[in-house]
Coordinates of C-alpha atoms in Angstrom, one line a residue:
X1367 CA 140.5 63.7 55.4
X1368 CA 142.9 66.6 55.3
X1369 CA 142.4 69.3 57.9
X1370 CA 140.7 72.3 56.3
X1371 CA 142.7 75.5 56.7
X1372 CA 140.2 78.4 57.1
X1373 CA 140.5 81.5 55.0
X1374 CA 141.3 84.4 57.4
X1375 CA 139.3 87.6 57.0
X1376 CA 141.3 90.3 58.9
X1377 CA 139.6 93.5 57.8
X1378 CA 136.3 94.9 58.9
X1379 CA 133.8 97.6 58.0
X1380 CA 130.4 98.2 59.6
X1381 CA 127.0 99.7 58.8
X1382 CA 123.6 99.6 60.6
X1383 CA 120.1 98.6 59.6
X1384 CA 116.8 99.8 61.2
X1385 CA 114.2 97.1 60.6
X1386 CA 110.5 98.1 60.4
X1387 CA 109.1 97.9 64.0
X1388 CA 108.1 95.8 65.8
X1389 CA 111.1 93.6 65.4
X1390 CA 112.6 90.8 67.4
X1391 CA 116.3 90.2 66.8
X1392 CA 116.9 86.8 68.4
X1393 CA 113.7 85.0 67.3
X1394 CA 114.2 86.2 63.7
X1395 CA 117.9 85.2 63.6
X1396 CA 117.8 82.0 65.6
X1397 CA 115.2 79.2 64.9
X1398 CA 115.5 76.5 67.6
X1399 CA 114.0 74.0 65.1
X1400 CA 117.0 74.3 62.8
X1401 CA 119.7 71.6 62.9
X1402 CA 123.3 72.5 63.7
X1403 CA 124.9 72.9 60.3
X1404 CA 128.3 74.7 60.8
X1405 CA 127.0 77.5 58.6
X1406 CA 126.4 80.0 61.3
X1407 CA 126.7 80.7 65.1
X1408 CA 124.4 82.4 67.5
X1409 CA 124.4 83.7 71.0
X1410 CA 121.8 86.1 72.5
X1411 CA 122.1 89.4 70.8
X1412 CA 124.8 88.3 68.3
X1413 CA 125.0 86.2 65.2
X1414 CA 127.7 85.2 62.7
X1415 CA 127.4 83.8 59.2
X1416 CA 129.1 84.0 55.8
X1417 CA 127.7 85.6 52.6
X1418 CA 128.7 85.5 49.0
X1419 CA 128.3 88.6 46.8
X1420 CA 129.2 88.3 43.2
X1421 CA 131.1 85.1 43.9
X1422 CA 133.2 86.9 46.6
X1423 CA 133.0 85.6 50.2
X1424 CA 132.5 87.8 53.3
X1425 CA 132.0 87.1 57.0
X1426 CA 129.1 88.8 58.8
X1427 CA 128.5 89.6 62.4
X1428 CA 125.1 90.9 63.5
X1429 CA 124.7 92.7 66.8
X1430 CA 121.4 93.8 68.3
X1431 CA 121.6 97.5 69.2
X1432 CA 117.9 98.3 69.6
X1433 CA 114.6 97.2 71.1
X1434 CA 111.4 95.7 69.8
X1435 CA 109.8 99.0 69.0
X1436 CA 113.0 100.9 68.2
X1437 CA 115.1 98.2 66.4
X1438 CA 118.6 98.6 65.2
X1439 CA 121.1 96.1 64.0
X1440 CA 124.8 96.7 63.5
X1441 CA 126.4 94.6 60.8
X1442 CA 130.2 94.1 60.7
X1443 CA 131.5 92.9 57.3
X1444 CA 134.8 91.0 57.4
X1445 CA 137.0 90.7 54.3
X1446 CA 140.5 89.7 53.2
X1447 CA 141.7 92.4 50.8
X1448 CA 139.1 95.0 50.0
X1449 CA 135.4 95.7 49.9
X1450 CA 133.8 98.4 47.8
X1451 CA 130.9 100.7 48.7
X1452 CA 128.9 98.9 46.1
X1453 CA 129.6 95.5 47.7
X1454 CA 128.7 96.9 51.1
X1455 CA 125.4 98.1 49.7
X1456 CA 124.7 94.8 48.0
X1457 CA 125.4 93.0 51.3
X1458 CA 123.1 95.4 53.2
X1459 CA 120.2 94.8 50.7
X1460 CA 120.7 91.1 50.7
X1461 CA 120.6 91.0 54.5
X1462 CA 117.4 93.1 54.5
X1463 CA 115.8 90.7 52.1
X1464 CA 116.9 87.4 53.6
X1465 CA 115.8 88.4 57.1
X1466 CA 112.7 90.2 55.9
X1467 CA 113.7 93.4 57.7
X1468 CA 111.4 95.7 55.7
X1469 CA 108.3 93.6 56.4
X1470 CA 105.4 95.6 57.8
X1471 CA 103.4 93.1 60.0
X1472 CA 100.9 95.6 61.4
X1473 CA 97.9 93.8 59.8
X1474 CA 99.2 90.4 60.9
X1475 CA 99.6 91.6 64.5
X1476 CA 96.0 93.0 64.5
X1477 CA 94.8 89.6 63.4
X1478 CA 96.8 87.9 66.1
X1479 CA 95.1 90.1 68.8
X1480 CA 91.8 88.5 67.9
X1481 CA 93.1 85.0 68.5
X1482 CA 92.1 84.4 72.1
X1483 CA 93.7 80.9 72.3
X1484 CA 97.1 81.8 70.7
X1485 CA 97.5 85.5 71.4
X1486 CA 100.0 84.8 74.3
X1487 CA 102.2 83.0 71.7
X1488 CA 102.0 85.9 69.2
X1489 CA 102.7 88.4 72.0
X1490 CA 105.8 86.4 73.1
X1491 CA 107.2 86.3 69.6
X1492 CA 106.1 89.8 68.6
X1493 CA 108.3 91.1 65.8
X1494 CA 109.7 87.7 64.6
X1495 CA 110.2 87.4 60.9
X1496 CA 110.5 84.3 58.8
X1497 CA 114.1 84.3 57.4
X1498 CA 116.7 82.3 55.5
X1499 CA 120.4 83.0 56.1
X1500 CA 121.2 81.1 52.9
X1501 CA 120.3 81.9 49.3
X1502 CA 118.0 79.7 47.2
X1503 CA 120.7 77.2 46.2
X1504 CA 122.0 76.9 49.8
X1505 CA 118.5 76.3 51.2
X1506 CA 117.8 73.7 48.5
X1507 CA 121.0 71.8 49.5
X1508 CA 119.8 72.0 53.2
X1509 CA 116.3 70.8 52.1
X1510 CA 117.8 67.8 50.2
X1511 CA 119.9 66.6 53.2
X1512 CA 116.8 66.9 55.4
X1513 CA 114.8 64.6 53.3
X1514 CA 113.9 61.3 55.0
X1515 CA 116.6 61.6 57.6
X1516 CA 117.0 62.0 61.3
X1517 CA 118.7 65.1 62.6
X1518 CA 121.8 63.1 63.4
X1519 CA 122.0 61.7 59.9
X1520 CA 121.4 65.2 58.4
X1521 CA 124.2 66.7 60.4
X1522 CA 126.5 63.9 59.3
X1523 CA 125.7 64.4 55.6
X1524 CA 126.0 68.2 55.7
X1525 CA 129.3 68.0 57.6
X1526 CA 130.7 65.6 54.9
X1527 CA 129.6 67.9 52.1
X1528 CA 131.0 71.0 53.7
X1529 CA 134.3 69.5 54.6
X1530 CA 134.8 68.3 51.1
X1531 CA 133.4 71.1 49.0
X1532 CA 132.7 74.1 51.3
X1533 CA 134.9 76.9 52.3
X1534 CA 135.7 77.7 55.9
X1535 CA 136.2 81.3 56.8
X1536 CA 137.8 82.6 60.0
X1537 CA 136.7 86.0 61.3
X1538 CA 135.9 87.6 64.7
X1539 CA 137.4 84.5 66.4
X1540 CA 134.9 82.3 64.6
X1541 CA 135.3 79.5 62.0
X1542 CA 132.2 79.2 59.8
X1543 CA 131.6 77.4 56.6
X1544 CA 130.2 78.7 53.4
X1545 CA 128.4 76.4 50.9
X1546 CA 130.2 75.9 47.6
X1547 CA 129.2 77.5 44.3
X1548 CA 127.0 75.3 42.0
X1549 CA 129.8 75.3 39.4
X1550 CA 132.2 73.9 41.9
X1551 CA 130.5 70.5 41.5
X1552 CA 130.9 70.5 37.7
X1553 CA 133.7 68.0 37.7
X1554 CA 132.4 66.1 40.8
X1555 CA 130.7 62.8 39.8
X1556 CA 127.5 61.5 41.3
X1557 CA 129.6 58.6 42.6
X1558 CA 132.0 61.0 44.3
X1559 CA 129.0 62.4 46.2
X1560 CA 127.6 59.0 47.0
X1561 CA 131.0 58.1 48.5
X1562 CA 130.2 60.7 51.2
X1563 CA 127.3 58.4 52.3
X1564 CA 124.5 60.8 51.2
X1565 CA 122.7 58.1 49.2
X1566 CA 120.2 59.0 46.5
X1567 CA 120.6 62.7 47.4
X1568 CA 123.8 62.7 45.3
X1569 CA 121.7 62.7 42.1
X1570 CA 119.5 65.5 43.4
X1571 CA 122.5 67.7 44.4
X1572 CA 124.3 67.0 41.1
X1573 CA 121.3 67.8 39.0
X1574 CA 120.4 70.9 41.0
X1575 CA 123.9 72.2 40.9
X1576 CA 124.0 71.8 37.1
X1577 CA 120.8 73.7 36.7
X1578 CA 122.0 76.6 38.8
X1579 CA 125.5 76.6 37.2
X1580 CA 123.8 76.8 33.8
X1581 CA 121.7 79.8 34.9
X1582 CA 118.3 78.0 34.6
X1583 CA 117.3 79.4 37.9
X1584 CA 116.9 83.2 38.5
X1585 CA 116.5 83.8 42.3
X1586 CA 116.0 87.6 41.9
X1587 CA 113.2 87.0 39.4
X1588 CA 111.5 84.4 41.7
X1589 CA 111.6 86.9 44.6
X1590 CA 109.7 89.5 42.6
X1591 CA 107.1 87.3 41.0
X1592 CA 103.7 86.2 42.3
X1593 CA 103.3 83.1 44.4
X1594 CA 101.8 80.8 41.8
X1595 CA 104.4 81.7 39.1
X1596 CA 107.2 81.2 41.6
X1597 CA 105.7 77.9 42.7
X1598 CA 105.5 76.6 39.1
X1599 CA 109.1 77.6 38.4
X1600 CA 110.4 75.9 41.6
X1601 CA 108.4 72.7 40.8
X1602 CA 110.5 72.4 37.6
X1603 CA 113.6 71.7 39.6
X1604 CA 114.8 68.1 39.9
X1605 CA 113.7 66.4 43.1
X1606 CA 111.7 69.3 44.3
X1607 CA 108.2 68.4 45.5
X1608 CA 105.3 70.3 47.2
X1609 CA 106.8 70.3 50.7
X1610 CA 110.2 71.7 49.6
X1611 CA 108.4 74.3 47.4
X1612 CA 106.4 75.4 50.5
X1613 CA 109.6 75.9 52.4
X1614 CA 111.3 77.8 49.6
X1615 CA 108.3 80.1 48.9
X1616 CA 108.0 80.9 52.6
X1617 CA 111.7 81.3 53.6
X1618 CA 113.3 82.5 50.4
X1619 CA 110.5 84.4 48.7
X1620 CA 108.7 85.5 51.9
X1621 CA 105.3 84.4 50.6
X1622 CA 103.2 84.2 53.8
X1623 CA 100.2 82.4 52.3
X1624 CA 101.9 79.0 51.6
X1625 CA 99.9 76.9 54.0
X1626 CA 98.7 74.6 51.2
X1627 CA 100.7 71.5 51.9
X1628 CA 100.7 69.4 55.1
X1629 CA 102.6 66.1 55.5
X1630 CA 101.5 63.4 57.9
X1631 CA 103.9 64.3 60.8
X1632 CA 102.8 67.9 60.5
X1633 CA 99.1 66.9 60.5
X1634 CA 99.6 64.9 63.7
X1635 CA 101.3 67.9 65.4
X1636 CA 98.7 70.5 64.1
X1637 CA 95.9 68.2 65.3
X1638 CA 97.1 68.1 68.8
X1639 CA 98.2 71.7 68.9
X1640 CA 95.2 73.4 67.4
X1641 CA 92.4 70.9 68.4
X1642 CA 93.7 68.7 71.2
X1643 CA 92.8 65.7 69.0
X1644 CA 94.8 62.8 67.6
X1645 CA 94.1 63.4 63.9
X1646 CA 92.1 66.1 62.2
X1647 CA 91.5 66.2 58.4
X1648 CA 94.1 68.2 56.6
X1649 CA 91.5 70.2 54.7
X1650 CA 89.9 71.3 58.0
X1651 CA 93.2 72.4 59.4
X1652 CA 94.0 74.4 56.3
X1653 CA 90.5 76.0 56.1
X1654 CA 90.4 77.0 59.7
X1655 CA 93.9 78.6 59.7
X1656 CA 93.2 80.4 56.4
X1657 CA 89.8 81.7 57.7
X1658 CA 91.6 83.3 60.6
X1659 CA 94.8 84.5 59.0
X1660 CA 94.1 84.7 55.3
X1661 CA 97.3 85.7 53.4
X1662 CA 99.3 85.4 56.6
X1663 CA 98.4 81.7 57.2
X1664 CA 101.9 80.2 57.0
X1665 CA 103.3 83.0 59.1
X1666 CA 100.8 82.4 61.8
X1667 CA 101.6 78.7 61.8
X1668 CA 105.3 79.5 61.9
X1669 CA 104.8 81.6 65.1
X1670 CA 102.7 78.9 66.8

């Protein structure tokens, strides 16, 4: 494999965002459960990733400049030639959406105070938002390589895909990948993808990329629509099942009441976590969480 030469982004402009308080920078930005994917980098109080706006790539650096009850984030935008005020505003609005920075969680926090067992958990993570640094297509690709694979295997597959079809950007002394555009795989065959040792996922990635390239998926429309409509639209995508839809609705669309699908490994964890038992019926777990947290059921489980 040829060594990838990163695209340098030597110019920089900045703006700030004040999220709705309370807000926790590090727990919103960095999820310890996520696998290392070469798509971002985090250290306490700082975070780097790429973003694509109107098919143009930028590097982003987030810096925590506030506190939980008086939050402020400084965003540095790195670019190669120029960036317009319209592009900067688009980046700002996209960051606000992806990281759920305008969410008002007062009602959720009040419900959390009533939970005697888990309130210490909610207090510790006060201000955390669910978030997705990637757009819908990017998160779908990540979801596909997570299917039926160990973390090590997922890391290998994602690395192979990025090194063959991704773009590496260099900014602020960091080298970070960006996921390819769906249309970039138009002339890539399913066998080409299989040669990267990603197995049956090659068919999923090829079909999904075609659907996105042909404009069959409207992410902005999905964000604005109600949960059931969004769910029905996402289920039309090739290879997307109930668990992937749950992830997409929660992380991309910020629908908090998506605690309607539990797989076996999750059932085992929830049974021990919530009840101290080996295996509790899925229906009971769902009913108990929804009774306590209603429309915030998935957000509550996310915290815990």
